[in-house]
Coordinates of C-alpha atoms and ligand atoms in Angstrom, one line a residue:
M10 CA 0.0 0.0 0.0
D11 CA 1.0 3.6 -0.7
T12 CA 3.2 4.9 2.2
R13 CA 1.1 8.1 2.4
K14 CA -1.9 6.0 3.2
R15 CA -0.1 4.0 5.8
A16 CA 1.1 7.3 7.4
E17 CA -2.4 8.7 7.7
R18 CA -4.4 8.1 10.9
R19 CA -6.6 5.1 10.0
L20 CA -9.3 5.5 12.6
V21 CA -11.2 8.7 11.9
S22 CA -13.9 10.1 14.2
G23 CA -16.7 12.4 13.5
I24 CA -20.3 13.0 14.6
G25 CA -22.7 10.1 13.9
V26 CA -25.9 11.7 12.7
S27 CA -27.6 8.6 11.5
G28 CA -26.8 5.3 13.2
G29 CA -25.8 2.0 11.7
C30 CA -22.8 0.3 10.2
A31 CA -21.6 -0.3 6.6
A32 CA -18.5 -1.7 5.0
G33 CA -17.7 -0.7 1.4
R34 CA -15.5 1.2 -1.0
L35 CA -15.1 4.9 -0.5
F36 CA -16.2 7.2 -3.3
F37 CA -15.1 10.8 -3.2
L38 CA -17.7 13.1 -4.7
R39 CA -16.8 16.4 -6.1
S40 CA -13.4 16.3 -4.4
E41 CA -11.7 19.4 -5.9
E42 CA -8.5 18.6 -3.9
K43 CA -8.3 15.1 -5.5
A44 CA -8.3 16.5 -9.0
E45 CA -5.6 19.1 -8.1
D46 CA -3.5 16.7 -6.2
A47 CA -3.7 13.9 -8.8
P48 CA -0.5 13.6 -10.8
E49 CA -0.8 15.4 -14.1
K50 CA -1.9 13.1 -16.9
S51 CA 0.6 13.1 -19.8
A52 CA -1.2 15.9 -21.7
P53 CA -2.6 14.7 -25.0
T54 CA -1.4 17.0 -27.7
S55 CA -3.3 16.2 -30.8
S56 CA -6.8 17.5 -31.6
E57 CA -7.8 13.8 -32.2
E58 CA -6.8 12.9 -28.6
E59 CA -8.6 15.9 -27.2
W60 CA -11.7 15.0 -29.3
E61 CA -11.5 11.5 -27.8
R62 CA -11.4 12.9 -24.2
L63 CA -14.2 15.2 -24.9
S64 CA -16.4 12.5 -26.5
V65 CA -15.9 10.2 -23.5
A66 CA -16.8 13.1 -21.1
L67 CA -19.9 13.9 -23.2
E68 CA -21.0 10.3 -23.1
K69 CA -20.4 10.1 -19.3
V70 CA -22.6 13.2 -18.7
K71 CA -25.3 11.9 -21.0
T72 CA -25.4 8.7 -19.1
E73 CA -25.6 10.6 -15.8
L74 CA -28.4 12.7 -17.2
A75 CA -30.3 9.7 -18.4
V76 CA -30.1 8.0 -15.0
L77 CA -31.1 11.2 -13.3
A78 CA -34.1 11.6 -15.6
E79 CA -35.2 8.0 -14.9
R80 CA -35.0 8.5 -11.2
T81 CA -36.7 11.9 -11.2
Q82 CA -39.5 10.3 -13.2
T83 CA -40.1 7.8 -10.5
S84 CA -39.6 10.0 -7.4
V85 CA -41.0 13.3 -8.7
G86 CA -42.7 13.2 -12.0
E87 CA -42.6 13.1 -15.8
E88 CA -42.5 16.9 -16.2
E89 CA -39.3 17.3 -14.1
A90 CA -37.7 14.3 -15.6
G91 CA -38.0 16.2 -18.9
I92 CA -35.5 18.8 -17.7
F93 CA -32.8 16.2 -17.7
R94 CA -33.9 14.7 -21.0
I95 CA -33.6 18.1 -22.6
H96 CA -30.2 18.5 -21.2
G97 CA -29.1 15.2 -22.7
M98 CA -30.6 16.2 -26.1
L99 CA -28.7 19.5 -26.0
L100 CA -25.4 17.6 -25.7
E101 CA -26.3 15.8 -29.0
D102 CA -27.2 19.0 -30.8
D103 CA -25.5 19.1 -34.2
D104 CA -24.8 22.8 -34.0
L105 CA -23.2 22.4 -30.6
L106 CA -21.0 19.5 -31.8
D107 CA -20.0 21.5 -34.9
A108 CA -19.0 24.4 -32.6
L109 CA -16.9 22.0 -30.5
R110 CA -15.2 20.5 -33.5
E111 CA -14.3 23.9 -34.8
E112 CA -12.8 25.0 -31.5
L113 CA -10.8 21.8 -31.3
F114 CA -9.6 21.2 -34.8
R115 CA -9.5 24.7 -36.3
K116 CA -8.5 26.7 -33.2
G117 CA -6.4 24.0 -31.6
K118 CA -8.2 24.3 -28.2
S119 CA -8.0 21.7 -25.4
A120 CA -11.2 19.7 -24.6
E121 CA -11.8 22.0 -21.6
G122 CA -11.3 25.2 -23.7
A123 CA -13.5 23.8 -26.5
I124 CA -16.4 23.0 -24.3
E125 CA -16.3 26.5 -22.7
A126 CA -15.9 28.4 -26.0
G127 CA -18.3 26.1 -27.9
V128 CA -21.0 26.5 -25.4
D129 CA -20.5 30.3 -25.3
R130 CA -20.9 30.4 -29.1
F131 CA -23.9 28.2 -29.0
S132 CA -25.5 30.2 -26.2
A133 CA -24.9 33.4 -28.2
I134 CA -26.8 31.9 -31.1
L135 CA -29.7 30.8 -28.9
G136 CA -29.8 34.1 -27.1
A137 CA -30.0 36.0 -30.3
L138 CA -33.1 34.0 -31.5
D139 CA -35.4 36.2 -29.4
D140 CA -37.2 33.2 -28.1
P141 CA -37.6 33.3 -24.3
Y142 CA -37.6 29.5 -24.0
L143 CA -34.4 29.1 -26.0
A144 CA -32.8 32.0 -24.2
A145 CA -33.5 30.3 -20.9
R146 CA -31.7 27.2 -22.2
T147 CA -28.4 29.2 -22.2
A148 CA -28.3 28.8 -18.4
D149 CA -28.8 25.1 -18.8
L150 CA -25.9 25.1 -21.2
A151 CA -23.6 26.8 -18.7
D152 CA -24.4 24.1 -16.2
L153 CA -23.8 21.5 -18.7
A154 CA -20.4 22.9 -19.6
A155 CA -19.5 22.8 -15.9
Q156 CA -20.6 19.2 -15.7
V157 CA -18.6 18.2 -18.8
K158 CA -15.6 20.0 -17.4
R159 CA -16.0 18.0 -14.1
A160 CA -16.3 14.8 -16.1
L161 CA -13.1 15.7 -18.0
R162 CA -11.3 15.9 -14.6
G163 CA -12.7 12.5 -13.7
I164 CA -15.0 14.0 -11.1
S165 CA -18.6 12.7 -10.9
S166 CA -21.0 15.5 -10.7
A167 CA -23.5 15.7 -7.8
E168 CA -26.0 17.0 -10.4
G169 CA -25.7 13.6 -12.1
A170 CA -25.6 11.9 -8.7
V171 CA -24.4 8.7 -10.3
L172 CA -22.5 6.5 -7.9
P173 CA -20.3 4.2 -9.9
Y174 CA -20.5 1.4 -7.4
P175 CA -22.2 0.7 -4.1
C176 CA -20.2 3.0 -1.9
L177 CA -19.5 4.9 1.2
L178 CA -19.8 8.4 -0.2
V179 CA -17.3 11.0 0.9
A180 CA -17.9 14.7 0.3
E181 CA -16.6 17.9 1.8
D182 CA -20.2 18.8 2.5
L183 CA -23.5 18.1 0.8
S184 CA -26.4 20.4 0.3
P185 CA -29.8 19.0 0.8
S186 CA -30.5 19.1 -2.9
E187 CA -27.3 17.2 -3.6
T188 CA -28.3 14.7 -1.0
I189 CA -31.8 14.2 -2.4
L190 CA -30.4 13.6 -5.8
L191 CA -28.2 10.7 -4.6
D192 CA -28.8 7.3 -5.9
R193 CA -30.0 5.6 -2.8
S194 CA -29.7 2.1 -4.2
S195 CA -25.9 2.5 -4.3
L196 CA -25.4 4.5 -1.2
L197 CA -24.1 2.4 1.7
G198 CA -23.1 5.3 3.9
L199 CA -22.3 9.0 4.0
I200 CA -19.2 10.7 5.3
T201 CA -18.7 14.5 5.2
F202 CA -15.8 16.6 6.2
R203 CA -18.2 19.2 7.6
G204 CA -21.8 19.3 8.8
T205 CA -23.8 19.0 12.0
P206 CA -26.5 16.7 13.4
S207 CA -29.3 19.2 12.8
S208 CA -28.3 20.1 9.3
H209 CA -30.9 19.2 6.7
T210 CA -28.4 16.8 5.1
A211 CA -28.2 14.9 8.4
I212 CA -32.0 14.9 8.7
L213 CA -32.3 13.5 5.1
A214 CA -29.7 10.8 5.9
R215 CA -31.7 9.7 8.9
A216 CA -35.0 9.7 6.9
M217 CA -33.3 7.6 4.3
G218 CA -32.0 5.2 7.0
I219 CA -28.4 5.6 5.8
P220 CA -25.5 5.5 8.3
A221 CA -23.8 8.9 8.2
L222 CA -20.8 10.5 9.9
V223 CA -20.3 14.2 9.6
N224 CA -17.6 16.6 10.6
V225 CA -14.7 14.2 10.1
G226 CA -12.3 17.0 9.2
S227 CA -10.9 15.8 5.9
L228 CA -9.7 12.5 4.3
D229 CA -6.8 12.0 2.0
P230 CA -8.2 11.6 -1.6
L231 CA -5.8 8.8 -2.1
Y232 CA -8.3 6.7 -0.2
D233 CA -10.8 7.1 -3.1
G234 CA -11.9 3.6 -4.1
E235 CA -10.4 1.9 -1.0
T236 CA -12.4 -0.2 1.4
A237 CA -13.4 1.4 4.7
L238 CA -15.6 0.4 7.7
L239 CA -18.1 2.9 8.8
D240 CA -19.6 2.6 12.3
A241 CA -21.9 5.7 12.6
T242 CA -23.2 4.5 15.9
A243 CA -19.7 4.4 17.4
E244 CA -18.9 7.6 15.3
T245 CA -15.9 6.1 13.7
L246 CA -14.5 5.3 10.2
L247 CA -11.7 2.8 9.8
L248 CA -9.7 3.3 6.7
A249 CA -8.0 0.6 4.7
P250 CA -8.8 -2.2 7.2
T251 CA -6.9 -5.4 7.4
E252 CA -8.7 -8.6 6.4
E253 CA -9.1 -9.6 10.0
E254 CA -10.6 -6.2 10.9
E255 CA -13.0 -6.4 8.0
L256 CA -14.1 -9.9 9.0
A257 CA -14.6 -9.0 12.6
F258 CA -16.6 -5.9 11.6
L259 CA -18.8 -7.9 9.3
E260 CA -19.5 -10.5 11.9
R261 CA -20.4 -7.8 14.4
V262 CA -22.7 -6.0 12.0
E263 CA -24.5 -9.3 11.3
R264 CA -24.8 -10.0 15.0
E265 CA -26.2 -6.5 15.6
R266 CA -28.6 -6.8 12.7
R267 CA -30.0 -10.0 14.1
I268 CA -30.5 -8.4 17.5
A269 CA -32.1 -5.3 15.9
R270 CA -34.5 -7.6 13.9
E271 CA -35.5 -9.3 17.1
H272 CA -36.0 -6.0 18.8
E273 CA -38.1 -4.7 15.8
A274 CA -40.2 -7.9 15.9
Y275 CA -40.9 -7.2 19.6
L276 CA -41.7 -3.6 18.9
R277 CA -44.1 -4.6 16.2
T278 CA -46.1 -6.5 18.8
L279 CA -46.8 -3.1 20.3
G280 CA -48.3 -2.5 16.8
E281 CA -50.2 0.6 16.2
R282 CA -52.1 0.6 19.4
P283 CA -52.4 4.2 20.7
A284 CA -49.3 5.1 22.6
L285 CA -50.6 5.7 26.2
T286 CA -48.5 6.8 29.1
Q287 CA -48.7 4.9 32.4
S288 CA -51.2 7.5 33.5
G289 CA -53.3 6.8 30.4
R290 CA -52.5 10.0 28.4
R291 CA -52.6 9.6 24.7
V292 CA -49.6 10.9 22.7
L293 CA -49.7 10.8 19.0
I294 CA -46.7 9.2 17.3
Y295 CA -46.2 10.8 13.9
A296 CA -43.4 10.7 11.3
N297 CA -41.3 13.4 9.6
I298 CA -40.9 12.8 5.8
G299 CA -39.7 14.5 2.7
D300 CA -41.8 12.8 0.1
G301 CA -44.3 10.1 -0.6
S302 CA -41.7 7.4 -1.0
E303 CA -41.1 7.5 2.7
T304 CA -44.7 6.9 3.8
E305 CA -44.4 3.1 3.4
N306 CA -41.5 2.9 5.8
A307 CA -43.2 5.3 8.2
L308 CA -46.4 3.2 8.2
A309 CA -44.5 0.0 8.6
K310 CA -42.8 1.5 11.7
G311 CA -46.2 2.5 13.2
A312 CA -46.7 6.1 12.2
E313 CA -50.2 7.3 13.2
G314 CA -49.8 10.3 10.9
I315 CA -47.3 12.6 9.2
G316 CA -46.4 15.4 11.5
L317 CA -44.1 17.1 9.2
L318 CA -43.8 16.8 5.4
R319 CA -40.8 19.0 4.6
S320 CA -42.4 20.3 1.3
E321 CA -39.2 22.2 0.3
F322 CA -37.4 18.9 -0.5
L323 CA -39.4 18.6 -3.7
Y324 CA -38.4 22.1 -4.7
L325 CA -34.7 21.4 -3.9
G326 CA -34.5 18.6 -6.4
L327 CA -35.6 20.8 -9.3
R328 CA -34.1 23.5 -11.4
E329 CA -37.2 25.6 -11.7
L330 CA -40.3 26.2 -9.7
P331 CA -42.7 23.2 -9.7
S332 CA -46.1 23.7 -11.3
E333 CA -49.4 23.3 -9.4
E334 CA -49.9 20.0 -11.1
T335 CA -46.6 18.6 -10.0
L336 CA -47.2 19.7 -6.4
F337 CA -50.7 18.4 -6.4
H338 CA -49.6 14.9 -7.6
A339 CA -46.9 14.8 -5.0
Y340 CA -49.3 15.7 -2.2
A341 CA -52.0 13.5 -3.5
D342 CA -49.5 10.6 -3.5
V343 CA -48.8 11.1 0.3
V344 CA -52.5 11.7 1.3
L345 CA -53.7 8.7 -0.6
R346 CA -51.1 6.4 0.9
M347 CA -51.9 7.7 4.4
G348 CA -55.6 6.9 4.1
D349 CA -57.5 8.5 7.0
R350 CA -54.4 9.4 9.0
R351 CA -53.5 13.0 9.3
T352 CA -50.8 14.5 7.1
V353 CA -49.3 17.9 8.0
I354 CA -47.7 19.6 5.0
R355 CA -45.3 22.3 6.1
T356 CA -45.3 25.1 3.4
L357 CA -42.2 26.0 1.6
D358 CA -39.3 26.5 4.0
A359 CA -36.7 27.8 1.5
G360 CA -33.8 30.0 2.4
A361 CA -31.0 29.7 5.0
D362 CA -29.3 26.4 4.2
K363 CA -32.0 25.4 1.7
Q364 CA -31.4 27.9 -1.1
L365 CA -33.3 27.6 -4.4
P366 CA -31.1 29.4 -6.9
Y367 CA -33.9 29.7 -9.4
L368 CA -35.8 32.1 -7.0
G369 CA -33.0 34.6 -7.8
L370 CA -33.0 36.1 -4.2
A371 CA -30.4 38.6 -3.2
E372 CA -27.4 37.3 -1.3
E373 CA -27.6 38.0 2.4
E374 CA -25.1 38.6 5.2
N375 CA -27.1 36.3 7.6
P376 CA -29.3 34.0 5.6
A377 CA -30.7 32.2 8.7
L378 CA -31.9 35.6 9.9
G379 CA -33.0 36.7 6.5
M380 CA -35.5 35.9 3.8
R381 CA -36.5 32.4 4.5
A382 CA -39.7 30.3 4.8
I383 CA -42.9 32.3 5.3
R384 CA -41.0 35.6 4.6
I385 CA -40.3 34.4 1.0
C386 CA -43.8 33.1 0.6
L387 CA -45.4 36.3 1.6
A388 CA -43.0 38.3 -0.6
R389 CA -43.6 36.0 -3.6
R390 CA -47.3 35.4 -3.3
E391 CA -47.6 33.7 -6.6
I392 CA -45.2 31.0 -5.4
F393 CA -47.1 30.6 -2.2
K394 CA -50.5 30.5 -3.9
T395 CA -49.4 27.8 -6.3
Q396 CA -48.5 25.7 -3.3
L397 CA -51.6 26.5 -1.3
R398 CA -53.8 25.6 -4.3
A399 CA -52.1 22.3 -4.7
I400 CA -52.4 21.5 -1.0
L401 CA -56.1 22.5 -1.1
R402 CA -56.8 20.3 -4.1
A403 CA -55.0 17.3 -2.4
S404 CA -57.1 17.9 0.8
A405 CA -60.1 16.6 -1.1
L406 CA -58.5 13.2 -1.1
G407 CA -57.8 12.6 2.5
R408 CA -57.0 14.2 5.9
L409 CA -54.6 17.1 5.2
A410 CA -53.4 19.9 7.4
V411 CA -51.3 22.9 6.4
M412 CA -48.6 24.4 8.6
L413 CA -46.6 27.6 8.2
P414 CA -42.8 27.7 9.1
M415 CA -40.8 30.5 10.8
I416 CA -43.7 32.5 12.1
V417 CA -42.9 35.5 14.4
S418 CA -46.1 37.5 14.1
P419 CA -49.9 37.3 14.0
K420 CA -49.7 39.5 10.9
E421 CA -47.9 36.7 9.0
V422 CA -50.6 34.3 10.0
E423 CA -53.4 36.7 9.0
A424 CA -51.8 37.4 5.6
S425 CA -51.3 33.6 5.0
R426 CA -54.9 32.9 5.9
A427 CA -56.1 35.6 3.5
L428 CA -54.1 34.0 0.7
L429 CA -55.6 30.6 1.6
S430 CA -59.1 32.0 1.5
E431 CA -58.3 33.6 -1.9
C432 CA -57.2 30.2 -3.2
M433 CA -60.4 28.6 -1.8
E434 CA -62.5 31.2 -3.6
E435 CA -60.6 30.6 -6.9
L436 CA -61.0 26.8 -6.6
R437 CA -64.7 27.1 -5.8
A438 CA -65.2 29.3 -8.9
E439 CA -63.3 26.7 -10.9
G440 CA -65.5 23.9 -9.5
K441 CA -62.5 22.1 -8.0
A442 CA -62.9 20.1 -4.8
F443 CA -61.1 20.8 -1.5
D444 CA -61.6 20.4 2.2
R445 CA -63.3 23.5 3.6
E446 CA -62.3 22.5 7.1
L447 CA -58.6 22.1 6.3
E448 CA -56.7 22.2 9.6
F449 CA -54.4 25.3 9.8
G450 CA -51.4 25.4 12.0
I451 CA -48.0 27.1 12.5
M452 CA -44.6 26.1 13.7
I453 CA -43.0 27.4 16.8
E454 CA -39.4 27.9 15.6
T455 CA -38.7 31.4 17.0
P456 CA -38.8 32.6 20.6
A457 CA -41.3 35.2 19.4
A458 CA -43.8 32.5 18.3
A459 CA -43.4 30.7 21.7
L460 CA -43.9 33.9 23.7
R461 CA -46.9 34.9 21.6
A462 CA -48.5 31.5 21.6
R463 CA -51.7 32.7 23.4
E464 CA -52.4 35.4 20.7
L465 CA -51.4 33.0 17.9
A466 CA -53.6 30.3 19.3
E467 CA -56.7 32.4 18.5
Q468 CA -55.7 32.2 14.9
V469 CA -54.8 28.6 14.3
D470 CA -55.9 25.0 15.1
F471 CA -52.6 23.6 16.1
F472 CA -48.8 24.2 16.6
S473 CA -45.7 22.1 16.1
V474 CA -42.4 23.0 17.7
G475 CA -39.4 23.0 15.4
T476 CA -36.8 22.5 18.0
N477 CA -33.9 22.6 15.6
D478 CA -34.6 26.2 14.8
L479 CA -36.0 27.2 18.2
L480 CA -32.8 26.0 19.7
Q481 CA -30.7 27.9 17.2
Y482 CA -32.7 31.2 17.7
T483 CA -33.0 30.9 21.5
L484 CA -29.3 30.2 22.1
A485 CA -28.1 32.4 19.2
A486 CA -26.2 29.3 18.0
D487 CA -25.9 28.5 14.3
R488 CA -27.3 24.9 13.9
Q489 CA -24.7 24.3 11.1
N490 CA -21.7 25.1 13.3
P491 CA -20.1 21.9 14.7
L492 CA -18.3 24.0 17.3
L493 CA -21.6 24.8 18.9
A494 CA -23.1 21.3 18.9
Q495 CA -22.0 20.8 22.6
L496 CA -23.5 24.2 23.6
C497 CA -26.8 23.1 22.0
E498 CA -26.7 19.7 23.6
E499 CA -26.2 21.2 27.1
N500 CA -28.8 23.9 26.8
A501 CA -32.1 22.4 26.0
E502 CA -33.6 23.8 29.2
P503 CA -34.6 27.3 27.9
V504 CA -36.3 25.7 24.9
L505 CA -38.2 23.2 27.1
R506 CA -39.4 26.1 29.2
L507 CA -40.7 27.9 26.1
I508 CA -42.4 24.7 25.0
G509 CA -44.1 24.4 28.4
E510 CA -45.4 27.9 28.4
A511 CA -46.6 27.7 24.9
A512 CA -48.4 24.4 25.6
D513 CA -50.3 25.9 28.5
A514 CA -51.4 28.9 26.4
I515 CA -52.4 26.6 23.5
H516 CA -54.4 24.2 25.6
A517 CA -56.2 27.1 27.2
T518 CA -57.8 27.8 23.8
G519 CA -58.4 24.2 22.9
G520 CA -55.6 23.8 20.4
W521 CA -53.0 21.0 20.3
I522 CA -49.2 21.1 20.2
G523 CA -46.7 18.8 18.8
V524 CA -42.9 18.7 18.5
C525 CA -41.3 17.8 15.2
G526 CA -37.7 18.9 15.7
E527 CA -34.9 16.5 16.5
M528 CA -35.6 16.9 20.2
A529 CA -38.7 14.7 19.7
A530 CA -36.4 11.8 18.9
D531 CA -34.2 12.3 22.0
L532 CA -35.5 9.6 24.3
R533 CA -33.9 11.3 27.3
L534 CA -36.4 14.2 26.8
T535 CA -39.5 12.2 26.2
Q536 CA -40.7 12.2 29.8
R537 CA -40.2 15.9 30.1
L538 CA -42.0 16.7 26.8
V539 CA -44.9 14.5 27.8
S540 CA -45.0 16.2 31.3
L541 CA -45.1 19.6 29.6
G542 CA -48.3 18.6 27.8
V543 CA -47.1 17.9 24.3
D544 CA -49.8 16.1 22.4
E545 CA -47.9 14.7 19.5
L546 CA -44.3 13.8 18.7
S547 CA -43.1 13.5 15.2
V548 CA -39.8 11.9 14.3
A549 CA -37.9 10.3 11.3
P550 CA -39.3 6.9 10.6
P551 CA -36.4 4.8 12.0
Y552 CA -37.0 6.3 15.5
L553 CA -40.7 5.6 15.6
P554 CA -40.7 2.1 17.3
S555 CA -38.3 3.2 20.1
L556 CA -40.2 6.4 20.7
R557 CA -43.5 4.6 20.9
R558 CA -42.1 2.3 23.5
R559 CA -40.5 5.1 25.5
V560 CA -43.9 7.0 25.6
T561 CA -45.6 3.9 27.0
E562 CA -43.0 3.9 29.8
C563 CA -43.6 7.6 30.7
E564 CA -45.7 8.6 33.7
Ligands
PEP608 C1 -37.1 22.5 13.1 O1 -36.6 23.6 12.9 O2 -37.0 21.9 14.2 C2 -37.8 21.8 12.0 C3 -38.5 20.7 12.2 O3 -37.7 22.3 10.8 P1 -36.3 22.1 9.9 O4 -35.4 21.2 10.6 O5 -36.8 21.6 8.6 O6 -35.8 23.5 9.8
MG609 MG1 -37.0 24.6 11.1

């Protein structure tokens, strides 16, 4: 083995954000260092050789796009899959290929230079056609050029999200949209250099049931392709294990899986019976999900409802705003699968760490304190109305509730209600069905909302506490910053007090209160939350059985 590898620490630690073990080959995604550190390839000189390199890269990107289209079709819809199909077709366009040949053979450019210049020329032609649709394709072309350039450097693009083999994926960091685009069937585990337990990427990994270790510092790209052993529960990664280490690990994993299966079988005997505390109080056990594909797992693990559908995940996987039809189909999918169980759709929570570039929002100094969630929706009413109309239409098919994120003031609730009424009026005029009694709730994610719970309770039917944000805004501690993880861990108390006060105010007006942030899954806090009067706890599906059991043990 390479001496550099032997020299590096072999046991790496990080923060385990989604438990479990996995053994497999590492795959470094978008590792810029790797490309720069890699020894220079003997530079091909002839135009023929450059054409060969470019052709291979174009084919690679086309394959990535085809795979992505296929997966998008299954998980989102035909319309969105079309975006990737069009990208694939653009790469086959004769005019573009002619431009590339000219740059290579006549001007003697390298493959990288040719794709850049060729795409620029092709974009200029499209831009000059005075057709808004084709003009919009120039942005797609710029992205495609970047993807081809990455392929030329041997780097798989997160856009394509094609994992070449079942792997432990290594990345400096992953945005939620990159995570959602990953090919789950080839993803054995996730390792990031940065990241925190309450980041959305960690939340997604948990929802996907994928072992994940974040904040490992960095890994030498020479380990790309090598075997490693990930134990996210013990929060370690063992690089380049010996045969004995690998064998012992696999035996232990198998043993633990068998115990977990037996445990699950026992938990299943608890079934879906209402979770009652020892004193006979009912606590609803709900699931947090990102899309319809997760409902099956949630139901299998005993979810009595969906307490949080993070609706922005659908937007994050796209390159442009979804249409009302797309949203309607996505929501209808969840509602129909949930039958008569309640599904709470949280309206678009974009901004902060969940940026949607196609919204074209101005850059901000402090995005977590800036235009996010309900603030964007009330500033861009057409986006909000499209979503509200889709939610209303899906509400005709089952038991839906709508919930607003990041509320700080009664005015925001009033303005949102007014838009909802406007949408109801429109649908009525169009003869489209919807639930006139749609439950309307808000999240408590800011100290302001907790302190104003009594006033706000006059306006809404229910509340759900987003402890991830409530903790960040109460402690003034960035949820993305690993240096503050310990501070957050040790200071749940002020947040618990806010929850207790809000619960009293809400119960006084006959409303109900749930908790859907990560604190709901912390079994050390279950008794306290139950004692504070929380009516519902909503967690990622893997945590449902143990939470159900913990509730039944509470006083
Ligand atoms: C929260 O803030 O606790 C929450 C549930 O919302 P998100 O994690 O999506 O910000
Ligand atoms: Mg939140």
